[in-house]
CSV table of C-alpha atoms in Angstrom, one decimal:
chain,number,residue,atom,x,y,z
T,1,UNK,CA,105.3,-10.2,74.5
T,2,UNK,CA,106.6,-13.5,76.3
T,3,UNK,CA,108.8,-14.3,73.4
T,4,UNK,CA,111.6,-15.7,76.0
T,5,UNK,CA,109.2,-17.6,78.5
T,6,UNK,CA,110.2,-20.6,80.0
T,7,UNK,CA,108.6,-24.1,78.6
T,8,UNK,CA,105.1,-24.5,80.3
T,9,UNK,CA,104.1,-27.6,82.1
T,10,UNK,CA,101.8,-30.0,80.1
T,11,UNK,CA,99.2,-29.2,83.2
T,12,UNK,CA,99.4,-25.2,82.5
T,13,UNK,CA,98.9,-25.8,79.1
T,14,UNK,CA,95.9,-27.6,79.6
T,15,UNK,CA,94.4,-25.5,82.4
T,16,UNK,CA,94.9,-22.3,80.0
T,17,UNK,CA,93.5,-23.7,76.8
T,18,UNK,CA,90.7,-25.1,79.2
T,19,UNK,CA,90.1,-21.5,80.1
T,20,UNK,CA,89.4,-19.9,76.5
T,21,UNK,CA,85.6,-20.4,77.7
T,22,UNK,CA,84.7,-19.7,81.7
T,23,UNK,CA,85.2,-22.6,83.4
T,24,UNK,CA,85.7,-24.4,87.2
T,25,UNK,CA,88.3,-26.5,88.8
T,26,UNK,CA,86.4,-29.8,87.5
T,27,UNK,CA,85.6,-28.6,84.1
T,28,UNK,CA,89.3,-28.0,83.6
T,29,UNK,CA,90.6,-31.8,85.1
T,30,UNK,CA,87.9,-33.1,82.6
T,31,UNK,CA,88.6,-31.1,79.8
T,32,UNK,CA,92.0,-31.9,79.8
T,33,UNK,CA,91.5,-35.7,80.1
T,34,UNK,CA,89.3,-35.7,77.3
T,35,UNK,CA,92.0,-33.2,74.8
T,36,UNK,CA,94.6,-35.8,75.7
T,37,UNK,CA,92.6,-39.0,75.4
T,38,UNK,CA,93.0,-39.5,79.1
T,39,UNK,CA,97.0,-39.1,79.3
T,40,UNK,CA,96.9,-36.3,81.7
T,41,UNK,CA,95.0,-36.3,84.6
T,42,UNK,CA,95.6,-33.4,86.8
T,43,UNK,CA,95.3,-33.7,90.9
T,44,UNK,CA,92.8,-31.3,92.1
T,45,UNK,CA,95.5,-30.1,94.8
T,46,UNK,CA,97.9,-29.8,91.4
T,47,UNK,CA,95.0,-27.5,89.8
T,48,UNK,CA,94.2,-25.6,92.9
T,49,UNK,CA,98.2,-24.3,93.3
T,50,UNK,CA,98.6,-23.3,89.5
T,51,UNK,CA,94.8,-21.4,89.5
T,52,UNK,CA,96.6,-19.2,92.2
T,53,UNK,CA,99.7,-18.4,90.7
T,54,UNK,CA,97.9,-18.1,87.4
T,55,UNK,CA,95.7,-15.5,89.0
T,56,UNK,CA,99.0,-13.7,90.8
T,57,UNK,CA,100.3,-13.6,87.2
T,58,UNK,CA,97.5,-12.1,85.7
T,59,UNK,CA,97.2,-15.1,83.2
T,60,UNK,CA,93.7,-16.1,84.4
T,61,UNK,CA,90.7,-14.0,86.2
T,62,UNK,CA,87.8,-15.1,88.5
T,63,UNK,CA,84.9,-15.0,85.7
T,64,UNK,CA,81.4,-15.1,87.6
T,65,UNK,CA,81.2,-15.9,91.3
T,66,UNK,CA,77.9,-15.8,92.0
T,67,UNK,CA,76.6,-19.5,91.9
T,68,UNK,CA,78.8,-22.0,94.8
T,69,UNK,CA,81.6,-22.7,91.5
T,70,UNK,CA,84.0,-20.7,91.4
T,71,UNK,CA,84.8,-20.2,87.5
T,72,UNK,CA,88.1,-18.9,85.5
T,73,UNK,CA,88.8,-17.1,82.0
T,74,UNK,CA,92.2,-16.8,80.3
T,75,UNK,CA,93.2,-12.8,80.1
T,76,UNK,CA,94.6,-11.1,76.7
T,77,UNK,CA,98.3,-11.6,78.9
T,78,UNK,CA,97.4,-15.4,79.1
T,79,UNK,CA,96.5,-15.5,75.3
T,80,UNK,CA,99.8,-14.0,74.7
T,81,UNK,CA,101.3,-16.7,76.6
T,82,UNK,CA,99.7,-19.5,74.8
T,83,UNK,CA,100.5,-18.2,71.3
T,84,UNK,CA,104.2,-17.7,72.3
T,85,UNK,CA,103.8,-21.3,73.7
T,86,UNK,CA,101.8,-22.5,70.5
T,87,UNK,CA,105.4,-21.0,68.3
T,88,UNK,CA,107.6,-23.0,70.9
T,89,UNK,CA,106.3,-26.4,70.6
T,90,UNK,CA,106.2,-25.8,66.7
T,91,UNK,CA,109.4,-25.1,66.6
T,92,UNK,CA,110.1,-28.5,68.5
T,93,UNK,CA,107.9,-30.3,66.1
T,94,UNK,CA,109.3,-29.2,63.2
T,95,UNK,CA,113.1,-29.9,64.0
T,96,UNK,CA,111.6,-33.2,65.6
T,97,UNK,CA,110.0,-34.4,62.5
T,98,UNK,CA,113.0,-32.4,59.9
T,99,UNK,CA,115.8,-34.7,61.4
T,100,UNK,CA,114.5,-38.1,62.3
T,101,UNK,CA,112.6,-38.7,59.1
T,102,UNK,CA,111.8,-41.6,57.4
T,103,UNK,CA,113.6,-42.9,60.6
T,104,UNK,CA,111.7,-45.8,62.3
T,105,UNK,CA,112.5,-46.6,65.9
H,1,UNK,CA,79.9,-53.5,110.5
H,2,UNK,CA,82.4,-51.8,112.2
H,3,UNK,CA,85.8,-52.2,113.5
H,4,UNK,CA,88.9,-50.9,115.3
H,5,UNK,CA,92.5,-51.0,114.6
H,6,UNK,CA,94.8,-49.4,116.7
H,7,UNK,CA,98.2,-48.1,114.1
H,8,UNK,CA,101.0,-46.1,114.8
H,9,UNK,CA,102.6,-44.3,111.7
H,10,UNK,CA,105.8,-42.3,111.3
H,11,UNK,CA,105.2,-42.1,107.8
H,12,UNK,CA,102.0,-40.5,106.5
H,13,UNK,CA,102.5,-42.3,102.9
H,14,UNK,CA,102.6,-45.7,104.6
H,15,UNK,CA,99.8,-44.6,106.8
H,16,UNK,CA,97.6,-44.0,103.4
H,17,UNK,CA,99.1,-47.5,102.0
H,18,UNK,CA,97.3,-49.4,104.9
H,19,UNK,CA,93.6,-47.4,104.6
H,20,UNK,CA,94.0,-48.2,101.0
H,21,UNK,CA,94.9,-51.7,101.8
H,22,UNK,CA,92.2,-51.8,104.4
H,23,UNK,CA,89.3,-50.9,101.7
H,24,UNK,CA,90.8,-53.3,98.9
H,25,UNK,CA,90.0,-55.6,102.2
H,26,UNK,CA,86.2,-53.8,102.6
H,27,UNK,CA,87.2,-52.2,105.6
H,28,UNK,CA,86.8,-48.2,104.5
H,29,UNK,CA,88.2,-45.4,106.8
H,30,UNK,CA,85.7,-43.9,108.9
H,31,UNK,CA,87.4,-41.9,111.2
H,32,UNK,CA,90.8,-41.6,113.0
H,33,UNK,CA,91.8,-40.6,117.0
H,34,UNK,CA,95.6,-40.4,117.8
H,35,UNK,CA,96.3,-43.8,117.0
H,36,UNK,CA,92.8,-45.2,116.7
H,37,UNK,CA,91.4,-45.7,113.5
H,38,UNK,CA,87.4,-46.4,113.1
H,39,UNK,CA,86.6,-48.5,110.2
H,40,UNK,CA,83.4,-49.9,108.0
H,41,UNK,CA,82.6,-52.5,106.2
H,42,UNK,CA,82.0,-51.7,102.5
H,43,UNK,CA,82.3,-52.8,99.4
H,44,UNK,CA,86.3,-54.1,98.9
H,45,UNK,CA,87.8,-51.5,96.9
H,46,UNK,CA,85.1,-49.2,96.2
H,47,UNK,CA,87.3,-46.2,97.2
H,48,UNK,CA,90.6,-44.4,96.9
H,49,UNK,CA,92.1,-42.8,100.1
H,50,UNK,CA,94.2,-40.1,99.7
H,51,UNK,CA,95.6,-38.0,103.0
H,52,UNK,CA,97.0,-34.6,103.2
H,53,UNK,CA,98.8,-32.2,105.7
H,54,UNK,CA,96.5,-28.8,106.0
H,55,UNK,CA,98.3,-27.6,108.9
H,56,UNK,CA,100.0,-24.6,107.7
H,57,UNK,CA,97.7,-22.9,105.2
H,58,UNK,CA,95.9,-20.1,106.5
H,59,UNK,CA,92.2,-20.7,107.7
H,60,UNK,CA,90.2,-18.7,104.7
H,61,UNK,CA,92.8,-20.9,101.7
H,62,UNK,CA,92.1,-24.1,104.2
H,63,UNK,CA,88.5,-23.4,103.5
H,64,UNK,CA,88.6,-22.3,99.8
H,65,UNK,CA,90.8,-25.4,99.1
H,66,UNK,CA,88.7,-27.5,100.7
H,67,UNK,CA,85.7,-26.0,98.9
H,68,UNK,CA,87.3,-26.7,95.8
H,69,UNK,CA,88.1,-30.4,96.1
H,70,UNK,CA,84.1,-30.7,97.0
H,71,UNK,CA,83.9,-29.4,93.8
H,72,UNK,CA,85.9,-31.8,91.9
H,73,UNK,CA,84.4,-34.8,93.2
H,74,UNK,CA,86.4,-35.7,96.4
H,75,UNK,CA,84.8,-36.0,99.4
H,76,UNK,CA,86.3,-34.9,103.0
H,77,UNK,CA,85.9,-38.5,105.4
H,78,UNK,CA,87.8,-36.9,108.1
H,79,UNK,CA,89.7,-34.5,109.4
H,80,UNK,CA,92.2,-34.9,112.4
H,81,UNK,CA,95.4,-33.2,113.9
H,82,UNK,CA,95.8,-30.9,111.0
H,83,UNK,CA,95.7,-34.0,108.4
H,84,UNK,CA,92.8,-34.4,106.0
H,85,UNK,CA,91.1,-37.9,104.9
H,86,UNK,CA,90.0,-37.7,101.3
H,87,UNK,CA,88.4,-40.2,99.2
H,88,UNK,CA,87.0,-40.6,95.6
H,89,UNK,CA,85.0,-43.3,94.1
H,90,UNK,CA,87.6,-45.6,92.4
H,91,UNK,CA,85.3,-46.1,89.4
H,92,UNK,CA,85.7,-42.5,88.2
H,93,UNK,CA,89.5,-43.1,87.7
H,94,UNK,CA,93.3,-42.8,89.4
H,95,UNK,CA,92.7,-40.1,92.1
H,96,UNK,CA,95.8,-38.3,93.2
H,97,UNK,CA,96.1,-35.2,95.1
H,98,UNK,CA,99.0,-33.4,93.4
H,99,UNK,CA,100.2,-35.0,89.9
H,100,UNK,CA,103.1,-33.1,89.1
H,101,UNK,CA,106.3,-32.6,89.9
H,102,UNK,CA,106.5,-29.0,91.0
H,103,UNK,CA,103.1,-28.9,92.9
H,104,UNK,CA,104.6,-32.5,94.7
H,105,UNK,CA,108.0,-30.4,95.6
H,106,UNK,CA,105.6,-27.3,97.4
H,107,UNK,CA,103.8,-29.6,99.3
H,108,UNK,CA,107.1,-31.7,100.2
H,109,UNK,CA,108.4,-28.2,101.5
H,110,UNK,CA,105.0,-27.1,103.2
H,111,UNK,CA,105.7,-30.7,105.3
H,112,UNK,CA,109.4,-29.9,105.6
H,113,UNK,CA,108.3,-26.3,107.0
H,114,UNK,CA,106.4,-27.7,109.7
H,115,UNK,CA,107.8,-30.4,111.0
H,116,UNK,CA,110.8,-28.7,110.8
H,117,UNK,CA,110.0,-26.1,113.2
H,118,UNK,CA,107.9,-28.7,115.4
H,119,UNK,CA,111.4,-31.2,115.5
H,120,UNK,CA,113.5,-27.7,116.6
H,121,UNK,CA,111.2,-26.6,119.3
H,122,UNK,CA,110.8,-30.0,120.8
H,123,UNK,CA,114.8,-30.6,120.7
H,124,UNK,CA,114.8,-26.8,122.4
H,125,UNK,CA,112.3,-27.4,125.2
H,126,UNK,CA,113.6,-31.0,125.6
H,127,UNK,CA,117.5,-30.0,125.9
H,128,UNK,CA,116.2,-26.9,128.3
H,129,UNK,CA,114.5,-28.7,130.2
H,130,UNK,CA,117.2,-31.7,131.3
H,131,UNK,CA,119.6,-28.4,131.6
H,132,UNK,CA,116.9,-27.3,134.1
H,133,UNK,CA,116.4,-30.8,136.2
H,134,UNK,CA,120.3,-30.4,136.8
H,135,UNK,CA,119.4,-27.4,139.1
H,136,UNK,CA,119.4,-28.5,142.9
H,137,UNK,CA,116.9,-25.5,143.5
H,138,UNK,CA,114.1,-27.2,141.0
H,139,UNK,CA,111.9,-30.1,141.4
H,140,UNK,CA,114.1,-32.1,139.3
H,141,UNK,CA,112.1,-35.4,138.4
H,142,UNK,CA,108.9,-33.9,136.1
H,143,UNK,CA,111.8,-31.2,134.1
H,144,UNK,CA,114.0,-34.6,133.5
H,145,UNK,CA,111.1,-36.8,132.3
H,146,UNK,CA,110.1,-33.4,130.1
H,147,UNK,CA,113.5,-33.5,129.1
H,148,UNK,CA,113.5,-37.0,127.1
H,149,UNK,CA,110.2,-36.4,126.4
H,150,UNK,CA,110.9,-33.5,124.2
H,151,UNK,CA,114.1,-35.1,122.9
H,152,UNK,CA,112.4,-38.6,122.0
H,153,UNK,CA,109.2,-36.6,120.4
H,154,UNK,CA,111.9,-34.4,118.5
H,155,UNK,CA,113.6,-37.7,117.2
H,156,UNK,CA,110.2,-39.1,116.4
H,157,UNK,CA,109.7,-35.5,114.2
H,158,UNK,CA,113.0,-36.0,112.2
H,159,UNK,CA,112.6,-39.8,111.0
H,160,UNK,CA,109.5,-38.7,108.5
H,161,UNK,CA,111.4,-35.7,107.7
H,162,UNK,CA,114.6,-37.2,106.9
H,163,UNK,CA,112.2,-39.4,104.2
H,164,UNK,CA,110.6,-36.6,103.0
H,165,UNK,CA,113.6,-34.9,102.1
H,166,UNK,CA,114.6,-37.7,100.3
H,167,UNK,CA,111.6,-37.9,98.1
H,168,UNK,CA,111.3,-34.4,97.7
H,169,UNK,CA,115.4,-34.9,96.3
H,170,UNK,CA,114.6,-37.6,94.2
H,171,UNK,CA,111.6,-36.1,92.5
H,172,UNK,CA,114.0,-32.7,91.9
H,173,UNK,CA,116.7,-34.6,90.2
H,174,UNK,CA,113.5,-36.1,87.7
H,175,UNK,CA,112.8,-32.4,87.0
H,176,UNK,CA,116.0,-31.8,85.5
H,177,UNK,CA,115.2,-34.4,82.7
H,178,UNK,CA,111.3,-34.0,82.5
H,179,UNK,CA,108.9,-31.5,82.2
H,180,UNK,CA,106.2,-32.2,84.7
C-alpha cells in the first residue's frame, strides 16, 4: 500500500503524526511547533483545508464529537501512509548523508 | 479612545498592511463600513490582524470554519461584505492564516473565482446597458450613467485580480523547487 505516493508536505506530516492520539485543530498547530522546535507553524486556515481532504481520503476520521472540539484520529490507511513516508525520507537521509560525508559546507 | 479613518483599498493585502500599521500605532480595528474604518486606542502592537475573503464557501463550512479558528485561538473582530477581520494576541507568536504554499494557491483561486465572475457580470451589464442608452425609444441618461458605472466598477474588479494572479504565479513557480 502507497509504495508510489507522492512526497508529503512537512504540514501533513505533522498533522498525521499529531493524530496517532485524538486530537483538535489547536492540539495539532501546537504539537507540531513543539516536534519541530518551533520551525513549523501551521495557519489555522492551512490546517482546516488539509483536515478536509484528509477526511475525503480516508486518512483521518472525526474521533469524538460530543464536547464543542471537534477531534481527529489517523485511520490504519493513514498509518500506511506514514510508514511509506517514514521509508521515503529514509531513503533521502541515507543517500544524503552516504555522499556528502565528511564533507563540511 | 476612539477614532475614524476613512480608506479606500483595491488591494485587500495592503488594506491588512495599514490595520497592522495602525495597531503598531495603538489604534486596533474595531469595525469597518464601506470605506469607514472604526478604530481604538490600545495597547501599540498588542495584536496581529489578519483578513480573509468568506464569500464563496457555503454557509454550514463558513460556520464550521469559523468555529474552528475560535478554537485555535483567533478571535473574529468583524465581519463585513463577505471579508472577515481576525486577530490574535501577538505575544502567542507569528499568526498567519494559510502557511503553505498549496493552501495559499486555493485561496488565491477562491479570490480569482469570485471576483472573476463579479468583473464579467459588471463589464456585461455595463456594456448592455450603454448598448441600451443608444436606443431613441429608452430613457437614455440613467442606462448611460449605468453603463460607465458597470464598466468603471468592472475595471475597479480586475486591478486586484490582475495582482492576485500574479502572486498566486509567483508562489507556483516556488513550488516547483520547494516542498511547502
Amino acid at each position: 500500500m502507497g509504495q508510489n505516493n507522492p512526497p508529503l508536505t512537512e504540514g501533513v506530516y505533522y498533522i498525521l503524526l499529531s493524530l496517532y492520539e485524538p486530537r483538535h485543530g489547536y492540539g495539532i498547530m501546537q504539537l507540531t511547533e513543539e516536534l519541530s522546535n518551533g520551525r513549523v507553524r501551521l495557519g489555522a486556515g492551512t490546517i482546516y483545508g488539509a483536515i478536509k481532504t484528509l477526511i475525503d481520503r480516508k486518512w483521518i476520521v472525526t474521533f469524538d464529537e460530543d464536547g464543542r472540539k471537534k477531534e481527529y484520529i489517523i485511520t490504519g490507511l493513514g498509518k500506511s501512509i506514514i510508514q511509506s513516508e517514514i521509508k521515503r525520507l529514509h531513503e533521502l537521509y541515507e543517500n544524503g548523508l552516504q555522499i556528502t560525508k565528511g564533507e563540511k559546507s | 479612545m476612539k477614532k475614524v479613518k476613512y480608506r479606500f483599498y483595491v488591494d485587500y493585502e495592503k488594506e491588512e498592511q495599514w490595520v497592522n500599521e495602525m495597531a503598531q500605532n495603538g489604534w486596533h480595528f474595531k469595525k469597518i463600513m464601506v470605506f469607514r474604518y472604526t478604530l481604538v486606542k490600545g495597547e501599540p502592537g498588542a495584536y496581529i490582524y489578519r483578513n480573509e475573503l468568506l464569500a464563496g464557501l457555503a454557509l454550514k463550512n463558513k460556520n464550521d470554519y469559523l468555529e474552528f479558528l475560535k478554537e485555535s485561538g483567533i478571535e473574529v473582530v468583524n465581519k463585513f461584505g463577505g471579508w472577515a477581520y481576525f486577530r490574535k494576541k501577538a505575544a502567542e507568536g507569528p499568526f498567519e492564516i494559510y502557511t503553505d504554499t498549496s493552501s495559499k494557491i486555493s485561496y488565491y483561486n477562491r479570490i480569482l473565482n469570485l471576483f472573476t465572475v463579479l468583473f464579467l457580470g459588471n463589464l456585461i451589464m455595463g456594456i448592455f446597458n450603454l448598448m441600451v442608452s443608444d436606443h431613441a425609444s429608452y430613457r437614455g441618461t440613467i442606462s448611460s450613467t449605468a453603463g460607465i458605472f458597470g464598466i468603471a466598477t468592472a475595471i475597479l474588479i480586475l486591478i486586484p485580480n490582475i495582482k492576485i494572479y500574479r502572486r498566486k504565479n509567483a508562489i507556483k513557480e516556488q513550488q516547483q523547487i520547494f516542498e511547502e
